[in-house]
């Protein structure tokens, strides 16, 4: 479930939006997997994002909070985004920022630290891209690179899927059915997994 809502910033030259996502619920009722024991109706992931953009210079900021309910851990980051001049059918939006990781019962030096703690900080850099295929269809590729900056030895050495840095990938293919309704296919994977083993989903988005 994804809900996005624009809001008035009080400045005619800026625009802003909150986006809230919940993933994984109703898995037992609607999902499918070769191992049915992995399916349940509990929430797996929660994500919150806030976007603000200056409409005159294309400069934007993003707050991105991700929470893994199963592992009781997550990340929170703040990034700057800059829209580049459009190149034909291609738009590029480079991104750079920093954030913190947090979690409950984090393992440090072979021992669990009770309660929620912040094991370290990280940097993130990447790009959002949009390629117009037709008037109603577009393609996105959003690579993101993250690297640990500071924190415990466990986090700085292994905090990014067992390493100190990680390259992740996201692609999407979207079709605008009418001005208010579109359907989008997403795929997410990292350098440590194949495209086939990544997360795949289809979204149906309606604008009220």
JSON list of C-alpha atoms in Angstrom, two decimals:
[
{"chain": "A", "resi": 1, "resn": "UNK", "atom": "CA", "xyz": [0.00, 0.00, 0.00]},
{"chain": "A", "resi": 2, "resn": "UNK", "atom": "CA", "xyz": [1.46, 3.37, -1.06]},
{"chain": "A", "resi": 3, "resn": "UNK", "atom": "CA", "xyz": [-0.15, 6.73, -0.27]},
{"chain": "A", "resi": 4, "resn": "UNK", "atom": "CA", "xyz": [1.27, 10.06, -1.47]},
{"chain": "A", "resi": 5, "resn": "UNK", "atom": "CA", "xyz": [-0.02, 13.53, -0.62]},
{"chain": "A", "resi": 6, "resn": "UNK", "atom": "CA", "xyz": [1.19, 16.90, -1.86]},
{"chain": "A", "resi": 7, "resn": "UNK", "atom": "CA", "xyz": [1.02, 19.86, 0.51]},
{"chain": "A", "resi": 8, "resn": "UNK", "atom": "CA", "xyz": [1.33, 23.63, 0.42]},
{"chain": "A", "resi": 9, "resn": "UNK", "atom": "CA", "xyz": [4.82, 24.84, 1.35]},
{"chain": "A", "resi": 10, "resn": "UNK", "atom": "CA", "xyz": [3.76, 28.47, 1.56]},
{"chain": "A", "resi": 11, "resn": "UNK", "atom": "CA", "xyz": [6.04, 29.35, -1.37]},
{"chain": "A", "resi": 12, "resn": "UNK", "atom": "CA", "xyz": [4.75, 29.44, -4.97]},
{"chain": "A", "resi": 13, "resn": "UNK", "atom": "CA", "xyz": [8.21, 28.47, -6.26]},
{"chain": "A", "resi": 14, "resn": "UNK", "atom": "CA", "xyz": [8.33, 25.19, -4.33]},
{"chain": "A", "resi": 15, "resn": "UNK", "atom": "CA", "xyz": [6.36, 21.94, -4.22]},
{"chain": "A", "resi": 16, "resn": "UNK", "atom": "CA", "xyz": [6.39, 19.14, -1.66]},
{"chain": "A", "resi": 17, "resn": "UNK", "atom": "CA", "xyz": [4.99, 15.67, -1.11]},
{"chain": "A", "resi": 18, "resn": "UNK", "atom": "CA", "xyz": [4.84, 12.99, 1.58]},
{"chain": "A", "resi": 19, "resn": "UNK", "atom": "CA", "xyz": [4.84, 9.32, 0.53]},
{"chain": "A", "resi": 20, "resn": "UNK", "atom": "CA", "xyz": [4.09, 6.45, 2.92]},
{"chain": "A", "resi": 21, "resn": "UNK", "atom": "CA", "xyz": [4.46, 2.76, 2.00]},
{"chain": "A", "resi": 22, "resn": "UNK", "atom": "CA", "xyz": [3.62, -0.52, 3.74]},
{"chain": "A", "resi": 23, "resn": "UNK", "atom": "CA", "xyz": [4.84, -3.82, 2.23]},
{"chain": "A", "resi": 24, "resn": "UNK", "atom": "CA", "xyz": [4.21, -7.47, 2.94]},
{"chain": "A", "resi": 25, "resn": "UNK", "atom": "CA", "xyz": [0.84, -7.55, 4.65]},
{"chain": "A", "resi": 26, "resn": "UNK", "atom": "CA", "xyz": [-1.83, -10.05, 3.51]},
{"chain": "A", "resi": 27, "resn": "UNK", "atom": "CA", "xyz": [0.91, -12.35, 2.23]},
{"chain": "A", "resi": 28, "resn": "UNK", "atom": "CA", "xyz": [-0.81, -15.48, 3.50]},
{"chain": "A", "resi": 29, "resn": "UNK", "atom": "CA", "xyz": [-4.10, -14.43, 1.94]},
{"chain": "A", "resi": 30, "resn": "UNK", "atom": "CA", "xyz": [-2.83, -13.24, -1.46]},
{"chain": "A", "resi": 31, "resn": "UNK", "atom": "CA", "xyz": [0.84, -14.22, -1.88]},
{"chain": "A", "resi": 32, "resn": "UNK", "atom": "CA", "xyz": [2.54, -17.20, -3.47]},
{"chain": "A", "resi": 33, "resn": "UNK", "atom": "CA", "xyz": [5.90, -18.84, -2.76]},
{"chain": "A", "resi": 34, "resn": "UNK", "atom": "CA", "xyz": [7.49, -22.24, -3.23]},
{"chain": "A", "resi": 35, "resn": "UNK", "atom": "CA", "xyz": [7.70, -22.39, 0.59]},
{"chain": "A", "resi": 36, "resn": "UNK", "atom": "CA", "xyz": [4.27, -21.45, 1.96]},
{"chain": "A", "resi": 37, "resn": "UNK", "atom": "CA", "xyz": [5.72, -21.26, 5.48]},
{"chain": "A", "resi": 38, "resn": "UNK", "atom": "CA", "xyz": [7.37, -17.96, 4.47]},
{"chain": "A", "resi": 39, "resn": "UNK", "atom": "CA", "xyz": [4.00, -16.32, 3.84]},
{"chain": "A", "resi": 40, "resn": "UNK", "atom": "CA", "xyz": [2.15, -14.48, 6.58]},
{"chain": "A", "resi": 41, "resn": "UNK", "atom": "CA", "xyz": [-0.16, -11.50, 6.93]},
{"chain": "A", "resi": 42, "resn": "UNK", "atom": "CA", "xyz": [2.20, -9.36, 9.02]},
{"chain": "A", "resi": 43, "resn": "UNK", "atom": "CA", "xyz": [3.81, -6.15, 7.78]},
{"chain": "A", "resi": 44, "resn": "UNK", "atom": "CA", "xyz": [7.37, -6.69, 6.50]},
{"chain": "A", "resi": 45, "resn": "UNK", "atom": "CA", "xyz": [8.59, -3.20, 5.56]},
{"chain": "A", "resi": 46, "resn": "UNK", "atom": "CA", "xyz": [7.53, 0.39, 6.16]},
{"chain": "A", "resi": 47, "resn": "UNK", "atom": "CA", "xyz": [8.91, 3.36, 4.22]},
{"chain": "A", "resi": 48, "resn": "UNK", "atom": "CA", "xyz": [8.36, 7.12, 4.55]},
{"chain": "A", "resi": 49, "resn": "UNK", "atom": "CA", "xyz": [9.67, 9.75, 2.14]},
{"chain": "A", "resi": 50, "resn": "UNK", "atom": "CA", "xyz": [9.37, 13.51, 1.96]},
{"chain": "A", "resi": 51, "resn": "UNK", "atom": "CA", "xyz": [10.23, 15.39, -1.22]},
{"chain": "A", "resi": 52, "resn": "UNK", "atom": "CA", "xyz": [10.65, 19.15, -1.60]},
{"chain": "A", "resi": 53, "resn": "UNK", "atom": "CA", "xyz": [11.63, 20.80, -4.87]},
{"chain": "A", "resi": 54, "resn": "UNK", "atom": "CA", "xyz": [12.42, 24.32, -6.02]},
{"chain": "A", "resi": 55, "resn": "UNK", "atom": "CA", "xyz": [10.54, 24.71, -9.32]},
{"chain": "A", "resi": 56, "resn": "UNK", "atom": "CA", "xyz": [12.80, 27.50, -10.58]},
{"chain": "A", "resi": 57, "resn": "UNK", "atom": "CA", "xyz": [16.17, 25.71, -10.38]},
{"chain": "A", "resi": 58, "resn": "UNK", "atom": "CA", "xyz": [15.20, 22.03, -10.12]},
{"chain": "A", "resi": 59, "resn": "UNK", "atom": "CA", "xyz": [16.97, 21.57, -6.80]},
{"chain": "A", "resi": 60, "resn": "UNK", "atom": "CA", "xyz": [15.27, 19.18, -4.39]},
{"chain": "A", "resi": 61, "resn": "UNK", "atom": "CA", "xyz": [15.72, 17.40, -1.07]},
{"chain": "A", "resi": 62, "resn": "UNK", "atom": "CA", "xyz": [14.57, 14.01, 0.11]},
{"chain": "A", "resi": 63, "resn": "UNK", "atom": "CA", "xyz": [14.04, 12.46, 3.54]},
{"chain": "A", "resi": 64, "resn": "UNK", "atom": "CA", "xyz": [13.96, 8.65, 3.29]},
{"chain": "A", "resi": 65, "resn": "UNK", "atom": "CA", "xyz": [13.16, 6.38, 6.26]},
{"chain": "A", "resi": 66, "resn": "UNK", "atom": "CA", "xyz": [13.08, 2.59, 5.81]},
{"chain": "A", "resi": 67, "resn": "UNK", "atom": "CA", "xyz": [12.10, 0.11, 8.53]},
{"chain": "A", "resi": 68, "resn": "UNK", "atom": "CA", "xyz": [12.41, -3.70, 8.35]},
{"chain": "A", "resi": 69, "resn": "UNK", "atom": "CA", "xyz": [9.74, -4.89, 10.78]},
{"chain": "A", "resi": 70, "resn": "UNK", "atom": "CA", "xyz": [10.98, -8.48, 10.79]},
{"chain": "A", "resi": 71, "resn": "UNK", "atom": "CA", "xyz": [14.54, -7.58, 11.79]},
{"chain": "A", "resi": 72, "resn": "UNK", "atom": "CA", "xyz": [13.54, -4.48, 13.79]},
{"chain": "A", "resi": 73, "resn": "UNK", "atom": "CA", "xyz": [16.13, -2.39, 11.96]},
{"chain": "A", "resi": 74, "resn": "UNK", "atom": "CA", "xyz": [16.21, 0.40, 9.43]},
{"chain": "A", "resi": 75, "resn": "UNK", "atom": "CA", "xyz": [17.84, 3.49, 7.97]},
{"chain": "A", "resi": 76, "resn": "UNK", "atom": "CA", "xyz": [17.10, 7.20, 7.81]},
{"chain": "A", "resi": 77, "resn": "UNK", "atom": "CA", "xyz": [18.78, 9.52, 5.32]},
{"chain": "A", "resi": 78, "resn": "UNK", "atom": "CA", "xyz": [18.68, 13.07, 3.97]},
{"chain": "A", "resi": 79, "resn": "UNK", "atom": "CA", "xyz": [19.71, 13.73, 0.37]},
{"chain": "A", "resi": 80, "resn": "UNK", "atom": "CA", "xyz": [19.98, 16.56, -2.13]},
{"chain": "A", "resi": 81, "resn": "UNK", "atom": "CA", "xyz": [18.74, 16.06, -5.70]},
{"chain": "A", "resi": 82, "resn": "UNK", "atom": "CA", "xyz": [19.46, 18.25, -8.72]},
{"chain": "A", "resi": 83, "resn": "UNK", "atom": "CA", "xyz": [17.49, 18.03, -11.96]},
{"chain": "A", "resi": 84, "resn": "UNK", "atom": "CA", "xyz": [19.77, 18.27, -15.00]},
{"chain": "A", "resi": 85, "resn": "UNK", "atom": "CA", "xyz": [18.68, 19.86, -18.30]},
{"chain": "A", "resi": 86, "resn": "UNK", "atom": "CA", "xyz": [16.54, 17.42, -20.27]},
{"chain": "A", "resi": 87, "resn": "UNK", "atom": "CA", "xyz": [18.43, 15.54, -22.99]},
{"chain": "A", "resi": 88, "resn": "UNK", "atom": "CA", "xyz": [15.86, 14.63, -25.63]},
{"chain": "A", "resi": 89, "resn": "UNK", "atom": "CA", "xyz": [13.64, 12.00, -24.01]},
{"chain": "A", "resi": 90, "resn": "UNK", "atom": "CA", "xyz": [15.96, 11.52, -21.02]},
{"chain": "A", "resi": 91, "resn": "UNK", "atom": "CA", "xyz": [15.80, 13.18, -17.60]},
{"chain": "A", "resi": 92, "resn": "UNK", "atom": "CA", "xyz": [18.54, 12.72, -14.99]},
{"chain": "A", "resi": 93, "resn": "UNK", "atom": "CA", "xyz": [18.33, 13.61, -11.30]},
{"chain": "A", "resi": 94, "resn": "UNK", "atom": "CA", "xyz": [21.66, 13.00, -9.45]},
{"chain": "A", "resi": 95, "resn": "UNK", "atom": "CA", "xyz": [21.41, 12.46, -5.70]},
{"chain": "A", "resi": 96, "resn": "UNK", "atom": "CA", "xyz": [23.87, 12.65, -2.80]},
{"chain": "A", "resi": 97, "resn": "UNK", "atom": "CA", "xyz": [23.29, 12.46, 0.94]},
{"chain": "A", "resi": 98, "resn": "UNK", "atom": "CA", "xyz": [24.02, 10.83, 4.27]},
{"chain": "A", "resi": 99, "resn": "UNK", "atom": "CA", "xyz": [22.13, 8.88, 6.89]},
{"chain": "A", "resi": 100, "resn": "UNK", "atom": "CA", "xyz": [22.12, 6.71, 9.99]},
{"chain": "A", "resi": 101, "resn": "UNK", "atom": "CA", "xyz": [21.33, 3.06, 10.56]},
{"chain": "A", "resi": 102, "resn": "UNK", "atom": "CA", "xyz": [19.31, 2.00, 13.60]},
{"chain": "A", "resi": 103, "resn": "UNK", "atom": "CA", "xyz": [18.05, -1.25, 15.07]},
{"chain": "A", "resi": 104, "resn": "UNK", "atom": "CA", "xyz": [16.91, -3.23, 18.07]},
{"chain": "A", "resi": 105, "resn": "UNK", "atom": "CA", "xyz": [19.22, -5.78, 19.71]},
{"chain": "A", "resi": 106, "resn": "UNK", "atom": "CA", "xyz": [22.12, -4.94, 17.39]},
{"chain": "A", "resi": 107, "resn": "UNK", "atom": "CA", "xyz": [25.02, -7.40, 17.39]},
{"chain": "A", "resi": 108, "resn": "UNK", "atom": "CA", "xyz": [28.32, -5.70, 18.32]},
{"chain": "A", "resi": 109, "resn": "UNK", "atom": "CA", "xyz": [31.55, -7.55, 19.18]},
{"chain": "A", "resi": 110, "resn": "UNK", "atom": "CA", "xyz": [29.64, -10.81, 19.42]},
{"chain": "A", "resi": 111, "resn": "UNK", "atom": "CA", "xyz": [27.11, -9.45, 21.91]},
{"chain": "A", "resi": 112, "resn": "UNK", "atom": "CA", "xyz": [23.63, -8.07, 21.48]},
{"chain": "A", "resi": 113, "resn": "UNK", "atom": "CA", "xyz": [23.05, -4.50, 22.61]},
{"chain": "A", "resi": 114, "resn": "UNK", "atom": "CA", "xyz": [19.57, -4.32, 24.11]},
{"chain": "A", "resi": 115, "resn": "UNK", "atom": "CA", "xyz": [17.10, -1.68, 22.93]},
{"chain": "A", "resi": 116, "resn": "UNK", "atom": "CA", "xyz": [17.27, 0.51, 19.85]},
{"chain": "A", "resi": 117, "resn": "UNK", "atom": "CA", "xyz": [20.72, 1.87, 19.03]},
{"chain": "A", "resi": 118, "resn": "UNK", "atom": "CA", "xyz": [22.48, 3.62, 16.14]},
{"chain": "A", "resi": 119, "resn": "UNK", "atom": "CA", "xyz": [25.40, 1.42, 15.03]},
{"chain": "A", "resi": 120, "resn": "UNK", "atom": "CA", "xyz": [26.72, 3.85, 12.43]},
{"chain": "A", "resi": 121, "resn": "UNK", "atom": "CA", "xyz": [26.38, 6.39, 9.64]},
{"chain": "A", "resi": 122, "resn": "UNK", "atom": "CA", "xyz": [26.58, 6.02, 5.87]},
{"chain": "A", "resi": 123, "resn": "UNK", "atom": "CA", "xyz": [26.79, 8.01, 2.65]},
{"chain": "A", "resi": 124, "resn": "UNK", "atom": "CA", "xyz": [24.53, 7.54, -0.35]},
{"chain": "A", "resi": 125, "resn": "UNK", "atom": "CA", "xyz": [24.99, 8.63, -3.97]},
{"chain": "A", "resi": 126, "resn": "UNK", "atom": "CA", "xyz": [23.03, 7.76, -7.06]},
{"chain": "A", "resi": 127, "resn": "UNK", "atom": "CA", "xyz": [20.72, 9.00, -9.75]},
{"chain": "A", "resi": 128, "resn": "UNK", "atom": "CA", "xyz": [17.04, 8.89, -10.61]},
{"chain": "A", "resi": 129, "resn": "UNK", "atom": "CA", "xyz": [16.52, 8.63, -14.36]},
{"chain": "A", "resi": 130, "resn": "UNK", "atom": "CA", "xyz": [13.46, 8.74, -16.60]},
{"chain": "A", "resi": 131, "resn": "UNK", "atom": "CA", "xyz": [13.35, 7.80, -20.27]},
{"chain": "A", "resi": 132, "resn": "UNK", "atom": "CA", "xyz": [10.19, 8.63, -22.23]},
{"chain": "A", "resi": 133, "resn": "UNK", "atom": "CA", "xyz": [9.42, 5.71, -24.51]},
{"chain": "A", "resi": 134, "resn": "UNK", "atom": "CA", "xyz": [6.10, 7.04, -25.82]},
{"chain": "A", "resi": 135, "resn": "UNK", "atom": "CA", "xyz": [3.64, 9.73, -24.71]},
{"chain": "A", "resi": 136, "resn": "UNK", "atom": "CA", "xyz": [2.13, 7.23, -22.25]},
{"chain": "A", "resi": 137, "resn": "UNK", "atom": "CA", "xyz": [5.04, 4.89, -21.42]},
{"chain": "A", "resi": 138, "resn": "UNK", "atom": "CA", "xyz": [8.31, 5.57, -19.59]},
{"chain": "A", "resi": 139, "resn": "UNK", "atom": "CA", "xyz": [11.27, 3.67, -18.15]},
{"chain": "A", "resi": 140, "resn": "UNK", "atom": "CA", "xyz": [13.22, 4.41, -14.96]},
{"chain": "A", "resi": 141, "resn": "UNK", "atom": "CA", "xyz": [16.62, 3.18, -13.81]},
{"chain": "A", "resi": 142, "resn": "UNK", "atom": "CA", "xyz": [17.73, 4.29, -10.33]},
{"chain": "A", "resi": 143, "resn": "UNK", "atom": "CA", "xyz": [21.14, 2.96, -9.22]},
{"chain": "A", "resi": 144, "resn": "UNK", "atom": "CA", "xyz": [22.19, 3.81, -5.66]},
{"chain": "A", "resi": 145, "resn": "UNK", "atom": "CA", "xyz": [25.59, 3.35, -4.00]},
{"chain": "A", "resi": 146, "resn": "UNK", "atom": "CA", "xyz": [25.89, 3.35, -0.22]},
{"chain": "A", "resi": 147, "resn": "UNK", "atom": "CA", "xyz": [29.05, 3.24, 1.90]},
{"chain": "A", "resi": 148, "resn": "UNK", "atom": "CA", "xyz": [29.58, 3.15, 5.65]},
{"chain": "A", "resi": 149, "resn": "UNK", "atom": "CA", "xyz": [31.13, 6.28, 7.16]},
{"chain": "A", "resi": 150, "resn": "UNK", "atom": "CA", "xyz": [31.45, 5.71, 10.91]},
{"chain": "A", "resi": 151, "resn": "UNK", "atom": "CA", "xyz": [30.22, 3.56, 13.76]},
{"chain": "A", "resi": 152, "resn": "UNK", "atom": "CA", "xyz": [30.96, 0.20, 15.30]},
{"chain": "A", "resi": 153, "resn": "UNK", "atom": "CA", "xyz": [33.48, -2.17, 13.68]},
{"chain": "A", "resi": 154, "resn": "UNK", "atom": "CA", "xyz": [30.63, -4.56, 12.89]},
{"chain": "A", "resi": 155, "resn": "UNK", "atom": "CA", "xyz": [28.76, -1.85, 10.99]},
{"chain": "A", "resi": 156, "resn": "UNK", "atom": "CA", "xyz": [31.67, -0.14, 9.21]},
{"chain": "A", "resi": 157, "resn": "UNK", "atom": "CA", "xyz": [33.04, -3.46, 7.93]},
{"chain": "A", "resi": 158, "resn": "UNK", "atom": "CA", "xyz": [29.87, -5.50, 7.32]},
{"chain": "A", "resi": 159, "resn": "UNK", "atom": "CA", "xyz": [26.92, -3.09, 7.53]},
{"chain": "A", "resi": 160, "resn": "UNK", "atom": "CA", "xyz": [26.08, -3.17, 3.80]},
{"chain": "A", "resi": 161, "resn": "UNK", "atom": "CA", "xyz": [25.00, -6.75, 3.13]},
{"chain": "A", "resi": 162, "resn": "UNK", "atom": "CA", "xyz": [28.24, -8.10, 4.63]},
{"chain": "A", "resi": 163, "resn": "UNK", "atom": "CA", "xyz": [30.54, -5.40, 3.19]},
{"chain": "A", "resi": 164, "resn": "UNK", "atom": "CA", "xyz": [31.37, -1.73, 3.76]},
{"chain": "A", "resi": 165, "resn": "UNK", "atom": "CA", "xyz": [29.64, -0.57, 0.58]},
{"chain": "A", "resi": 166, "resn": "UNK", "atom": "CA", "xyz": [26.80, -1.69, -1.68]},
{"chain": "A", "resi": 167, "resn": "UNK", "atom": "CA", "xyz": [25.47, -0.96, -5.16]},
{"chain": "A", "resi": 168, "resn": "UNK", "atom": "CA", "xyz": [21.71, -1.44, -5.49]},
{"chain": "A", "resi": 169, "resn": "UNK", "atom": "CA", "xyz": [19.52, -1.25, -8.59]},
{"chain": "A", "resi": 170, "resn": "UNK", "atom": "CA", "xyz": [15.92, -0.33, -9.28]},
{"chain": "A", "resi": 171, "resn": "UNK", "atom": "CA", "xyz": [14.14, -0.36, -12.63]},
{"chain": "A", "resi": 172, "resn": "UNK", "atom": "CA", "xyz": [10.53, 0.37, -13.46]},
{"chain": "A", "resi": 173, "resn": "UNK", "atom": "CA", "xyz": [8.36, 0.36, -16.55]},
{"chain": "A", "resi": 174, "resn": "UNK", "atom": "CA", "xyz": [5.23, 2.50, -16.38]},
{"chain": "A", "resi": 175, "resn": "UNK", "atom": "CA", "xyz": [2.12, 3.05, -18.51]},
{"chain": "A", "resi": 176, "resn": "UNK", "atom": "CA", "xyz": [-0.30, 5.97, -18.12]},
{"chain": "A", "resi": 177, "resn": "UNK", "atom": "CA", "xyz": [-3.77, 4.54, -18.77]},
{"chain": "A", "resi": 178, "resn": "UNK", "atom": "CA", "xyz": [-5.51, 7.90, -18.32]},
{"chain": "A", "resi": 179, "resn": "UNK", "atom": "CA", "xyz": [-4.55, 11.24, -16.68]},
{"chain": "A", "resi": 180, "resn": "UNK", "atom": "CA", "xyz": [-5.34, 9.85, -13.19]},
{"chain": "A", "resi": 181, "resn": "UNK", "atom": "CA", "xyz": [-4.49, 6.15, -13.45]},
{"chain": "A", "resi": 182, "resn": "UNK", "atom": "CA", "xyz": [-1.22, 4.33, -14.24]},
{"chain": "A", "resi": 183, "resn": "UNK", "atom": "CA", "xyz": [0.27, 0.89, -13.79]},
{"chain": "A", "resi": 184, "resn": "UNK", "atom": "CA", "xyz": [3.96, 0.37, -12.95]},
{"chain": "A", "resi": 185, "resn": "UNK", "atom": "CA", "xyz": [6.26, -2.67, -12.80]},
{"chain": "A", "resi": 186, "resn": "UNK", "atom": "CA", "xyz": [9.23, -2.44, -10.39]},
{"chain": "A", "resi": 187, "resn": "UNK", "atom": "CA", "xyz": [12.30, -4.63, -9.83]},
{"chain": "A", "resi": 188, "resn": "UNK", "atom": "CA", "xyz": [14.91, -4.15, -7.08]},
{"chain": "A", "resi": 189, "resn": "UNK", "atom": "CA", "xyz": [18.15, -6.07, -6.60]},
{"chain": "A", "resi": 190, "resn": "UNK", "atom": "CA", "xyz": [21.75, -5.52, -5.48]},
{"chain": "A", "resi": 191, "resn": "UNK", "atom": "CA", "xyz": [25.25, -6.45, -6.63]},
{"chain": "A", "resi": 192, "resn": "UNK", "atom": "CA", "xyz": [25.01, -9.47, -4.32]},
{"chain": "A", "resi": 193, "resn": "UNK", "atom": "CA", "xyz": [21.86, -10.89, -5.92]},
{"chain": "A", "resi": 194, "resn": "UNK", "atom": "CA", "xyz": [20.59, -11.54, -9.42]},
{"chain": "A", "resi": 195, "resn": "UNK", "atom": "CA", "xyz": [17.76, -9.73, -11.14]},
{"chain": "A", "resi": 196, "resn": "UNK", "atom": "CA", "xyz": [15.66, -12.91, -10.98]},
{"chain": "A", "resi": 197, "resn": "UNK", "atom": "CA", "xyz": [16.12, -13.21, -7.20]},
{"chain": "A", "resi": 198, "resn": "UNK", "atom": "CA", "xyz": [15.29, -9.56, -6.55]},
{"chain": "A", "resi": 199, "resn": "UNK", "atom": "CA", "xyz": [12.02, -8.01, -5.45]},
{"chain": "A", "resi": 200, "resn": "UNK", "atom": "CA", "xyz": [9.41, -7.70, -8.19]},
{"chain": "A", "resi": 201, "resn": "UNK", "atom": "CA", "xyz": [6.09, -5.91, -7.87]},
{"chain": "A", "resi": 202, "resn": "UNK", "atom": "CA", "xyz": [3.30, -4.32, -9.87]},
{"chain": "A", "resi": 203, "resn": "UNK", "atom": "CA", "xyz": [1.69, -1.09, -8.67]},
{"chain": "A", "resi": 204, "resn": "UNK", "atom": "CA", "xyz": [-1.68, 0.34, -9.63]},
{"chain": "A", "resi": 205, "resn": "UNK", "atom": "CA", "xyz": [-1.69, 4.07, -8.88]},
{"chain": "A", "resi": 206, "resn": "UNK", "atom": "CA", "xyz": [-4.74, 6.33, -8.90]},
{"chain": "A", "resi": 207, "resn": "UNK", "atom": "CA", "xyz": [-4.65, 10.08, -8.32]},
{"chain": "A", "resi": 208, "resn": "UNK", "atom": "CA", "xyz": [-7.59, 11.48, -6.38]}
]
